[in-house]
PDB file of C-alpha atoms in Angstrom:
ATOM      1  CA  MET E   3       1.227  26.559  -0.478  1.00  0.00           C
ATOM      2  CA  GLU E   4      -1.508  29.020   0.467  1.00  0.00           C
ATOM      3  CA  ARG E   5      -3.741  28.368   3.470  1.00  0.00           C
ATOM      4  CA  SER E   6      -6.847  28.340   1.279  1.00  0.00           C
ATOM      5  CA  THR E   7      -5.274  25.681  -0.967  1.00  0.00           C
ATOM      6  CA  VAL E   8      -4.429  23.491   2.029  1.00  0.00           C
ATOM      7  CA  CYS E   9      -7.980  23.831   3.355  1.00  0.00           C
ATOM      8  CA  LEU E  10      -9.373  22.926  -0.070  1.00  0.00           C
ATOM      9  CA  LEU E  11      -7.150  19.829  -0.243  1.00  0.00           C
ATOM     10  CA  MET E  12      -8.301  18.793   3.239  1.00  0.00           C
ATOM     11  CA  VAL E  13     -11.948  19.117   2.191  1.00  0.00           C
ATOM     12  CA  VAL E  14     -11.347  17.145  -1.025  1.00  0.00           C
ATOM     13  CA  ASN E  15      -9.497  14.423   0.901  1.00  0.00           C
ATOM     14  CA  LEU E  16     -12.291  14.212   3.490  1.00  0.00           C
ATOM     15  CA  MET E  17     -14.901  13.908   0.746  1.00  0.00           C
ATOM     16  CA  TYR E  18     -12.811  11.236  -0.979  1.00  0.00           C
ATOM     17  CA  VAL E  19     -12.611   9.186   2.234  1.00  0.00           C
ATOM     18  CA  CYS E  20     -16.355   9.604   2.909  1.00  0.00           C
ATOM     19  CA  ILE E  21     -17.266   8.469  -0.618  1.00  0.00           C
ATOM     20  CA  GLY E  22     -14.875   5.515  -0.359  1.00  0.00           C
ATOM     21  CA  ALA E  23     -16.349   4.491   2.994  1.00  0.00           C
ATOM     22  CA  ALA E  24     -19.878   4.533   1.539  1.00  0.00           C
ATOM     23  CA  ILE E  25     -18.839   2.388  -1.436  1.00  0.00           C
ATOM     24  CA  PHE E  26     -16.955  -0.134   0.723  1.00  0.00           C
ATOM     25  CA  MET E  27     -19.924  -0.374   3.087  1.00  0.00           C
ATOM     26  CA  THR E  28     -22.286  -1.009   0.162  1.00  0.00           C
ATOM     27  CA  LEU E  29     -20.048  -3.681  -1.344  1.00  0.00           C
ATOM     28  CA  GLU E  30     -19.010  -5.529   1.826  1.00  0.00           C
ATOM     29  CA  SER E  31     -21.739  -5.185   4.475  1.00  0.00           C
ATOM     30  CA  GLU E  32     -24.143  -7.683   2.886  1.00  0.00           C
ATOM     31  CA  ASN E  33     -21.474 -10.389   2.755  1.00  0.00           C
ATOM     32  CA  GLU E  34     -20.573  -9.717   6.396  1.00  0.00           C
ATOM     33  CA  THR E  35     -24.217 -10.097   7.465  1.00  0.00           C
ATOM     34  CA  THR E  36     -24.601 -13.320   5.455  1.00  0.00           C
ATOM     35  CA  THR E  37     -21.410 -14.822   6.881  1.00  0.00           C
ATOM     36  CA  SER E  38     -22.438 -13.900  10.429  1.00  0.00           C
ATOM     37  CA  SER E  39     -25.834 -15.587   9.936  1.00  0.00           C
ATOM     38  CA  GLU E  40     -24.199 -18.717   8.532  1.00  0.00           C
ATOM     39  CA  ILE E  41     -21.793 -18.994  11.466  1.00  0.00           C
ATOM     40  CA  LEU E  42     -24.609 -18.496  13.969  1.00  0.00           C
ATOM     41  CA  SER E  43     -26.665 -21.168  12.201  1.00  0.00           C
ATOM     42  CA  THR E  44     -23.699 -23.568  12.265  1.00  0.00           C
ATOM     43  CA  VAL E  45     -23.142 -23.007  15.994  1.00  0.00           C
ATOM     44  CA  ASN E  46     -26.840 -23.497  16.790  1.00  0.00           C
ATOM     45  CA  THR E  47     -26.974 -26.698  14.710  1.00  0.00           C
ATOM     46  CA  PHE E  48     -23.866 -28.013  16.434  1.00  0.00           C
ATOM     47  CA  LEU E  49     -25.359 -27.266  19.867  1.00  0.00           C
ATOM     48  CA  ALA E  50     -28.642 -28.927  18.919  1.00  0.00           C
ATOM     49  CA  ASN E  51     -26.799 -32.092  17.891  1.00  0.00           C
ATOM     50  CA  HIS E  52     -24.622 -32.157  21.017  1.00  0.00           C
ATOM     51  CA  SER E  53     -26.886 -30.586  23.622  1.00  0.00           C
ATOM     52  CA  THR E  54     -26.545 -33.546  25.996  1.00  0.00           C
ATOM     53  CA  CYS E  55     -22.770 -33.247  26.368  1.00  0.00           C
ATOM     54  CA  LEU E  56     -22.004 -29.591  25.615  1.00  0.00           C
ATOM     55  CA  SER E  57     -23.562 -26.366  26.830  1.00  0.00           C
ATOM     56  CA  ASN E  58     -23.660 -23.046  24.990  1.00  0.00           C
ATOM     57  CA  LYS E  59     -21.332 -21.486  27.599  1.00  0.00           C
ATOM     58  CA  GLU E  60     -18.745 -24.235  27.171  1.00  0.00           C
ATOM     59  CA  LEU E  61     -18.865 -23.909  23.386  1.00  0.00           C
ATOM     60  CA  GLN E  62     -18.430 -20.124  23.523  1.00  0.00           C
ATOM     61  CA  LYS E  63     -15.413 -20.540  25.808  1.00  0.00           C
ATOM     62  CA  PHE E  64     -13.913 -23.104  23.436  1.00  0.00           C
ATOM     63  CA  LEU E  65     -14.492 -20.912  20.373  1.00  0.00           C
ATOM     64  CA  ARG E  66     -12.929 -17.872  22.053  1.00  0.00           C
ATOM     65  CA  LYS E  67      -9.758 -19.825  22.804  1.00  0.00           C
ATOM     66  CA  VAL E  68      -9.555 -21.135  19.254  1.00  0.00           C
ATOM     67  CA  LEU E  69     -10.174 -17.641  17.828  1.00  0.00           C
ATOM     68  CA  THR E  70      -7.494 -16.092  20.066  1.00  0.00           C
ATOM     69  CA  ALA E  71      -4.952 -18.709  19.004  1.00  0.00           C
ATOM     70  CA  TYR E  72      -5.901 -18.241  15.336  1.00  0.00           C
ATOM     71  CA  GLN E  73      -5.512 -14.462  15.575  1.00  0.00           C
ATOM     72  CA  ASN E  74      -2.017 -15.053  16.968  1.00  0.00           C
ATOM     73  CA  GLY E  75      -1.195 -17.181  13.932  1.00  0.00           C
ATOM     74  CA  VAL E  76      -1.503 -20.568  15.622  1.00  0.00           C
ATOM     75  CA  PHE E  77      -3.953 -23.278  14.609  1.00  0.00           C
ATOM     76  CA  THR E  78      -3.292 -26.837  15.747  1.00  0.00           C
ATOM     77  CA  THR E  79      -5.468 -29.937  15.786  1.00  0.00           C
ATOM     78  CA  ASN E  80      -4.775 -33.677  15.719  1.00  0.00           C
ATOM     79  CA  GLU E  81      -4.837 -33.548  11.912  1.00  0.00           C
ATOM     80  CA  THR E  82      -3.828 -29.955  11.074  1.00  0.00           C
ATOM     81  CA  ARG E  83      -0.987 -27.739  12.209  1.00  0.00           C
ATOM     82  CA  SER E  84      -0.322 -24.188  11.032  1.00  0.00           C
ATOM     83  CA  ALA E  85       3.122 -23.287   9.757  1.00  0.00           C
ATOM     84  CA  THR E  86       5.356 -21.544  12.280  1.00  0.00           C
ATOM     85  CA  GLN E  87       5.399 -17.762  12.000  1.00  0.00           C
ATOM     86  CA  TRP E  88       8.547 -17.168  13.984  1.00  0.00           C
ATOM     87  CA  ASP E  89      11.279 -19.212  12.345  1.00  0.00           C
ATOM     88  CA  TYR E  90      14.066 -17.022  10.929  1.00  0.00           C
ATOM     89  CA  PRO E  91      12.726 -16.639   7.351  1.00  0.00           C
ATOM     90  CA  SER E  92       9.262 -15.691   8.658  1.00  0.00           C
ATOM     91  CA  SER E  93      10.756 -13.312  11.242  1.00  0.00           C
ATOM     92  CA  TRP E  94      12.893 -11.715   8.537  1.00  0.00           C
ATOM     93  CA  PHE E  95       9.853 -11.229   6.323  1.00  0.00           C
ATOM     94  CA  PHE E  96       7.995  -9.670   9.281  1.00  0.00           C
ATOM     95  CA  ALA E  97      10.896  -7.285   9.974  1.00  0.00           C
ATOM     96  CA  MET E  98      10.726  -6.166   6.329  1.00  0.00           C
ATOM     97  CA  THR E  99       6.976  -5.500   6.566  1.00  0.00           C
ATOM     98  CA  VAL E 100       7.601  -3.361   9.649  1.00  0.00           C
ATOM     99  CA  THR E 101      10.303  -1.188   8.095  1.00  0.00           C
ATOM    100  CA  THR E 102       8.395  -0.757   4.819  1.00  0.00           C
ATOM    101  CA  THR E 103       5.128  -0.011   6.728  1.00  0.00           C
ATOM    102  CA  ILE E 104       3.273  -2.697   4.735  1.00  0.00           C
ATOM    103  CA  GLY E 105       2.186  -4.444   7.946  1.00  0.00           C
ATOM    104  CA  TYR E 106       0.072  -7.304   6.596  1.00  0.00           C
ATOM    105  CA  GLY E 107      -1.520  -7.909   9.990  1.00  0.00           C
ATOM    106  CA  ASN E 108      -1.461 -11.708   9.769  1.00  0.00           C
ATOM    107  CA  GLN E 109       1.659 -11.761  11.940  1.00  0.00           C
ATOM    108  CA  SER E 110       2.384  -9.585  14.944  1.00  0.00           C
ATOM    109  CA  PRO E 111       4.272  -9.848  18.242  1.00  0.00           C
ATOM    110  CA  VAL E 112       2.164 -10.889  21.225  1.00  0.00           C
ATOM    111  CA  THR E 113       4.764 -10.799  24.020  1.00  0.00           C
ATOM    112  CA  ASP E 114       5.532  -7.573  25.900  1.00  0.00           C
ATOM    113  CA  GLY E 115       9.183  -7.841  24.912  1.00  0.00           C
ATOM    114  CA  GLY E 116       8.325  -8.334  21.242  1.00  0.00           C
ATOM    115  CA  ARG E 117       5.927  -5.385  21.165  1.00  0.00           C
ATOM    116  CA  THR E 118       8.377  -3.071  22.958  1.00  0.00           C
ATOM    117  CA  PHE E 119      11.214  -4.007  20.619  1.00  0.00           C
ATOM    118  CA  CYS E 120       8.922  -3.538  17.603  1.00  0.00           C
ATOM    119  CA  ILE E 121       8.248   0.089  18.591  1.00  0.00           C
ATOM    120  CA  PHE E 122      11.929   1.052  18.782  1.00  0.00           C
ATOM    121  CA  TYR E 123      12.808  -1.099  15.771  1.00  0.00           C
ATOM    122  CA  ALA E 124      10.194   0.729  13.669  1.00  0.00           C
ATOM    123  CA  LEU E 125      11.308   4.171  14.884  1.00  0.00           C
ATOM    124  CA  LEU E 126      14.752   3.609  13.402  1.00  0.00           C
ATOM    125  CA  GLY E 127      13.897   1.209  10.576  1.00  0.00           C
ATOM    126  CA  ILE E 128      11.081   3.146   8.858  1.00  0.00           C
ATOM    127  CA  PRO E 129      13.087   6.367   8.192  1.00  0.00           C
ATOM    128  CA  LEU E 130      16.124   4.287   7.204  1.00  0.00           C
ATOM    129  CA  THR E 131      14.085   2.255   4.705  1.00  0.00           C
ATOM    130  CA  GLY E 132      12.332   5.373   3.400  1.00  0.00           C
ATOM    131  CA  ILE E 133      15.643   7.070   2.623  1.00  0.00           C
ATOM    132  CA  MET E 134      16.930   3.891   0.962  1.00  0.00           C
ATOM    133  CA  LEU E 135      13.800   3.574  -1.211  1.00  0.00           C
ATOM    134  CA  LEU E 136      14.060   7.198  -2.327  1.00  0.00           C
ATOM    135  CA  GLY E 137      17.698   6.687  -3.282  1.00  0.00           C
ATOM    136  CA  LEU E 138      16.958   3.412  -5.051  1.00  0.00           C
ATOM    137  CA  GLY E 139      14.045   5.005  -6.880  1.00  0.00           C
ATOM    138  CA  GLU E 140      16.243   7.853  -8.097  1.00  0.00           C
ATOM    139  CA  LYS E 141      18.837   5.382  -9.410  1.00  0.00           C
ATOM    140  CA  LEU E 142      16.178   3.297 -11.166  1.00  0.00           C
ATOM    141  CA  LYS E 143      14.655   6.423 -12.694  1.00  0.00           C
ATOM    142  CA  PHE E 144      18.070   7.612 -13.889  1.00  0.00           C
ATOM    143  CA  ILE E 145      18.852   4.250 -15.531  1.00  0.00           C
ATOM    144  CA  VAL E 146      15.463   3.962 -17.231  1.00  0.00           C
ATOM    145  CA  TYR E 147      15.377   7.553 -18.499  1.00  0.00           C
ATOM    146  CA  SER E 148      18.990   7.293 -19.694  1.00  0.00           C
ATOM    147  CA  ILE E 149      17.992   4.340 -21.854  1.00  0.00           C
ATOM    148  CA  GLN E 150      14.943   6.242 -23.072  1.00  0.00           C
ATOM    149  CA  ASN E 151      16.913   9.365 -23.979  1.00  0.00           C
ATOM    150  CA  ARG E 152      19.476   7.397 -25.968  1.00  0.00           C
ATOM    151  CA  LYS E 153      16.819   6.519 -28.509  1.00  0.00           C
ATOM    152  CA  CYS E 154      15.890  10.099 -29.194  1.00  0.00           C
ATOM    153  CA  THR E 155      17.905  13.059 -27.982  1.00  0.00           C
ATOM    154  CA  LYS E 156      15.227  15.696 -28.313  1.00  0.00           C
ATOM    155  CA  TYR E 157      11.468  15.483 -27.813  1.00  0.00           C
ATOM    156  CA  GLU E 158       8.720  17.879 -28.226  1.00  0.00           C
ATOM    157  CA  LYS E 159       7.035  18.664 -24.914  1.00  0.00           C
ATOM    158  CA  THR E 160       3.848  16.710 -25.654  1.00  0.00           C
ATOM    159  CA  GLU E 161       5.712  13.739 -27.129  1.00  0.00           C
ATOM    160  CA  SER E 162       8.038  13.617 -24.136  1.00  0.00           C
ATOM    161  CA  PHE E 163       5.088  13.668 -21.718  1.00  0.00           C
ATOM    162  CA  ILE E 164       3.306  10.844 -23.572  1.00  0.00           C
ATOM    163  CA  LYS E 165       6.442   8.701 -23.616  1.00  0.00           C
ATOM    164  CA  HIS E 166       6.929   9.393 -19.915  1.00  0.00           C
ATOM    165  CA  ILE E 167       3.401   8.143 -19.172  1.00  0.00           C
ATOM    166  CA  VAL E 168       3.763   5.080 -21.420  1.00  0.00           C
ATOM    167  CA  LEU E 169       7.093   4.169 -19.824  1.00  0.00           C
ATOM    168  CA  ASN E 170       5.685   4.399 -16.300  1.00  0.00           C
ATOM    169  CA  VAL E 171       2.607   2.373 -17.218  1.00  0.00           C
ATOM    170  CA  PHE E 172       4.837  -0.295 -18.770  1.00  0.00           C
ATOM    171  CA  ILE E 173       7.077  -0.532 -15.688  1.00  0.00           C
ATOM    172  CA  VAL E 174       4.109  -0.592 -13.283  1.00  0.00           C
ATOM    173  CA  GLY E 175       2.619  -3.379 -15.388  1.00  0.00           C
ATOM    174  CA  LEU E 176       5.929  -5.221 -15.308  1.00  0.00           C
ATOM    175  CA  LEU E 177       6.108  -4.896 -11.514  1.00  0.00           C
ATOM    176  CA  THR E 178       2.532  -6.037 -10.935  1.00  0.00           C
ATOM    177  CA  LEU E 179       1.085  -8.127 -13.760  1.00  0.00           C
ATOM    178  CA  LEU E 180       4.125 -10.370 -14.234  1.00  0.00           C
ATOM    179  CA  PRO E 181       4.668 -11.109 -10.501  1.00  0.00           C
ATOM    180  CA  ALA E 182       0.903 -11.662 -10.222  1.00  0.00           C
ATOM    181  CA  LEU E 183       1.231 -14.489 -12.741  1.00  0.00           C
ATOM    182  CA  VAL E 184       3.969 -16.070 -10.610  1.00  0.00           C
ATOM    183  CA  PHE E 185       1.859 -15.777  -7.451  1.00  0.00           C
ATOM    184  CA  HIS E 186      -1.120 -17.218  -9.319  1.00  0.00           C
ATOM    185  CA  LEU E 187       0.909 -20.320 -10.184  1.00  0.00           C
ATOM    186  CA  ILE E 188       2.631 -20.750  -6.801  1.00  0.00           C
ATOM    187  CA  GLU E 189       0.083 -19.574  -4.232  1.00  0.00           C
ATOM    188  CA  ASP E 190      -3.034 -21.133  -5.769  1.00  0.00           C
ATOM    189  CA  TRP E 191      -4.717 -17.723  -5.972  1.00  0.00           C
ATOM    190  CA  THR E 192      -6.809 -16.547  -8.888  1.00  0.00           C
ATOM    191  CA  TYR E 193      -5.024 -14.115 -11.201  1.00  0.00           C
ATOM    192  CA  GLY E 194      -7.329 -11.308 -10.025  1.00  0.00           C
ATOM    193  CA  GLU E 195      -6.443 -12.028  -6.391  1.00  0.00           C
ATOM    194  CA  SER E 196      -2.752 -12.011  -7.310  1.00  0.00           C
ATOM    195  CA  VAL E 197      -3.009  -8.625  -9.050  1.00  0.00           C
ATOM    196  CA  TYR E 198      -4.916  -7.304  -6.045  1.00  0.00           C
ATOM    197  CA  TYR E 199      -2.158  -8.567  -3.714  1.00  0.00           C
ATOM    198  CA  CYS E 200       0.560  -6.889  -5.810  1.00  0.00           C
ATOM    199  CA  PHE E 201      -1.094  -3.468  -5.735  1.00  0.00           C
ATOM    200  CA  ILE E 202      -2.065  -3.710  -2.048  1.00  0.00           C
ATOM    201  CA  THR E 203       1.539  -4.616  -1.196  1.00  0.00           C
ATOM    202  CA  LEU E 204       3.320  -2.038  -3.350  1.00  0.00           C
ATOM    203  CA  PHE E 205       1.051   0.740  -2.091  1.00  0.00           C
ATOM    204  CA  THR E 206       1.998  -0.425   1.473  1.00  0.00           C
ATOM    205  CA  ILE E 207      -1.661  -0.943   2.373  1.00  0.00           C
ATOM    206  CA  GLY E 208      -1.077  -4.564   3.387  1.00  0.00           C
ATOM    207  CA  PHE E 209      -4.458  -5.815   4.628  1.00  0.00           C
ATOM    208  CA  GLY E 210      -3.112  -9.312   5.324  1.00  0.00           C
ATOM    209  CA  ASP E 211      -5.948 -11.163   3.584  1.00  0.00           C
ATOM    210  CA  PHE E 212      -3.357 -12.467   1.102  1.00  0.00           C
ATOM    211  CA  VAL E 213       0.220 -13.203   2.202  1.00  0.00           C
ATOM    212  CA  VAL E 214       2.861 -15.036   0.196  1.00  0.00           C
ATOM    213  CA  ALA E 215       4.578 -18.238   1.326  1.00  0.00           C
ATOM    214  CA  SER E 216       1.767 -19.231   3.670  1.00  0.00           C
ATOM    215  CA  ASN E 217       1.687 -22.685   2.077  1.00  0.00           C
ATOM    216  CA  ALA E 218       5.170 -22.848   0.595  1.00  0.00           C
ATOM    217  CA  GLU E 219       7.296 -25.936   1.109  1.00  0.00           C
ATOM    218  CA  GLN E 220       9.909 -25.509   3.835  1.00  0.00           C
ATOM    219  CA  ASN E 221      12.782 -26.384   1.449  1.00  0.00           C
ATOM    220  CA  TYR E 222      11.975 -23.458  -0.839  1.00  0.00           C
ATOM    221  CA  LYS E 223      10.386 -21.082   1.669  1.00  0.00           C
ATOM    222  CA  THR E 224      13.557 -19.099   2.471  1.00  0.00           C
ATOM    223  CA  LEU E 225      14.595 -18.578  -1.166  1.00  0.00           C
ATOM    224  CA  TYR E 226      11.027 -17.742  -2.148  1.00  0.00           C
ATOM    225  CA  LYS E 227      10.712 -15.072   0.545  1.00  0.00           C
ATOM    226  CA  ILE E 228      14.086 -13.571  -0.396  1.00  0.00           C
ATOM    227  CA  LEU E 229      12.949 -13.204  -4.016  1.00  0.00           C
ATOM    228  CA  VAL E 230       9.625 -11.708  -2.904  1.00  0.00           C
ATOM    229  CA  ASN E 231      11.498  -9.217  -0.708  1.00  0.00           C
ATOM    230  CA  ILE E 232      13.689  -8.142  -3.637  1.00  0.00           C
ATOM    231  CA  TRP E 233      10.532  -7.601  -5.723  1.00  0.00           C
ATOM    232  CA  ILE E 234       8.925  -5.591  -2.910  1.00  0.00           C
ATOM    233  CA  TYR E 235      11.934  -3.294  -2.480  1.00  0.00           C
ATOM    234  CA  ILE E 236      12.232  -2.609  -6.222  1.00  0.00           C
ATOM    235  CA  GLY E 237       8.474  -2.131  -6.568  1.00  0.00           C
ATOM    236  CA  LEU E 238       8.239   0.175  -3.556  1.00  0.00           C
ATOM    237  CA  ALA E 239      11.167   2.240  -4.826  1.00  0.00           C
ATOM    238  CA  TRP E 240       9.514   2.761  -8.216  1.00  0.00           C
ATOM    239  CA  PHE E 241       6.034   3.413  -6.816  1.00  0.00           C
ATOM    240  CA  THR E 242       7.525   5.897  -4.336  1.00  0.00           C
ATOM    241  CA  THR E 243       9.243   7.690  -7.223  1.00  0.00           C
ATOM    242  CA  ILE E 244       6.012   7.865  -9.240  1.00  0.00           C
ATOM    243  CA  ILE E 245       3.981   9.148  -6.283  1.00  0.00           C
ATOM    244  CA  SER E 246       6.697  11.697  -5.484  1.00  0.00           C
ATOM    245  CA  TYR E 247       6.759  12.842  -9.128  1.00  0.00           C
ATOM    246  CA  ILE E 248       2.970  13.238  -9.250  1.00  0.00           C
ATOM    247  CA  SER E 249       2.988  15.095  -5.928  1.00  0.00           C
ATOM    248  CA  ASP E 250       5.780  17.438  -7.088  1.00  0.00           C
ATOM    249  CA  LYS E 251       4.015  18.182 -10.386  1.00  0.00           C
ATOM    250  CA  TYR E 252       0.738  18.817  -8.587  1.00  0.00           C
ATOM    251  CA  THR E 253       2.449  21.131  -6.087  1.00  0.00           C
ATOM    252  CA  GLU E 254       4.201  22.988  -8.929  1.00  0.00           C
ATOM    253  CA  SER E 255       0.878  23.413 -10.744  1.00  0.00           C
ATOM    254  CA  ILE E 256      -0.796  24.807  -7.620  1.00  0.00           C
ATOM    255  CA  THR E 257       2.141  27.157  -6.980  1.00  0.00           C
ATOM    256  CA  GLU E 258       2.052  28.445 -10.566  1.00  0.00           C
ATOM    257  CA  ARG E 259      -1.680  29.102 -10.323  1.00  0.00           C
ATOM    258  CA  GLU E 260      -1.248  30.905  -7.001  1.00  0.00           C
ATOM    259  CA  ASP E 261       1.548  33.046  -8.493  1.00  0.00           C
ATOM    260  CA  LYS E 262      -0.599  33.914 -11.526  1.00  0.00           C
ATOM    261  CA  TYR E 263      -3.482  34.790  -9.224  1.00  0.00           C
ATOM    262  CA  LYS E 264      -1.232  37.075  -7.164  1.00  0.00           C
ATOM    263  CA  ILE E 265       0.101  38.775 -10.299  1.00  0.00           C
ATOM    264  CA  SER E 266      -3.405  39.313 -11.679  1.00  0.00           C
ATOM    265  CA  ASN E 267      -4.494  40.823  -8.359  1.00  0.00           C
ATOM    266  CA  ASP E 268      -1.395  42.990  -8.049  1.00  0.00           C
ATOM    267  CA  LEU E 269      -1.721  44.484 -11.563  1.00  0.00           C
ATOM    268  CA  PRO E 270      -4.860  46.585 -10.888  1.00  0.00           C
ATOM    269  CA  ILE E 271      -3.304  47.864  -7.651  1.00  0.00           C
ATOM    270  CA  ALA E 272      -0.095  48.794  -9.478  1.00  0.00           C
ATOM    271  CA  GLU E 273      -2.052  50.531 -12.270  1.00  0.00           C
ATOM    272  CA  LYS E 274      -4.153  52.422  -9.756  1.00  0.00           C
ATOM    273  CA  SER E 275      -1.036  53.511  -7.868  1.00  0.00           C
ATOM    274  CA  GLN E 276       0.578  54.647 -11.127  1.00  0.00           C
ATOM    275  CA  LYS E 277      -2.456  56.698 -12.121  1.00  0.00           C
ATOM    276  CA  THR E 278      -2.515  58.348  -8.690  1.00  0.00           C
ATOM    277  CA  SER E 279       1.168  59.236  -9.030  1.00  0.00           C
ATOM    278  CA  ILE E 280       0.601  60.780 -12.473  1.00  0.00           C
ATOM    279  CA  LYS E 281      -2.363  62.761 -11.231  1.00  0.00           C
ATOM    280  CA  GLN E 282      -0.378  64.083  -8.269  1.00  0.00           C
ATOM    281  CA  ALA E 283       2.523  65.018 -10.580  1.00  0.00           C
ATOM    282  CA  GLY E 284       0.154  66.946 -12.857  1.00  0.00           C
ATOM    283  CA  MET E 285      -1.145  68.955  -9.925  1.00  0.00           C
TER     284      MET E 285
END
């Protein structure tokens, strides 16, 4: 790829990020300000009602401790207790999010030993998982396209391209819209939230605002997480294949244009050189 093409892609990517940042800020900043005002109002009301037995400093200290515990995935009161994050099924699910780079963010190691191990575990696990997903994606693509080609042995170029697009859209829908319905029924999310979770997960963005099995019953939690993991691996493999295909086609298109540009620039030089040679021969 030419240097000018790389620079152009960098500029386009930077502009894309800047535009996205402006849109996100417009959509989310007002809600953040409103929520902050509501929390401040709640704290002030609470202090006003309990000013004789609780100072502002004591309340801030209490809230910081609660917030720290909550950020570490622990929330316990006399009436409420958060589900453990470090039993084996939860730890297994966390290990999968590390190696697939989803990283939901709702669960993370807080001990020095856990953080150190996570670094070395990711160094080996991420390339290993990436290679596996590429291989799995290739196998899935081979199976699907073999079935497709059995129906019709020869396509016109346009027809083949359209069927390729339709097939990919159908499989992406199958990997997102159908699981979203399951999550909607099990997780008590809206269907829109479930679709959002599916795409955020399979694109390995993993914000952590929605995580499966947070409220699942202990008896079914392990089986449920195993099934979700199988879905994630298959979905990631297919999405990786699609992204790789799009990237390859885009790179091929750029290369072809660069080659055509070189040929068009070289032709006048070659013609000029040929004319000079003829003129010199005539002399």
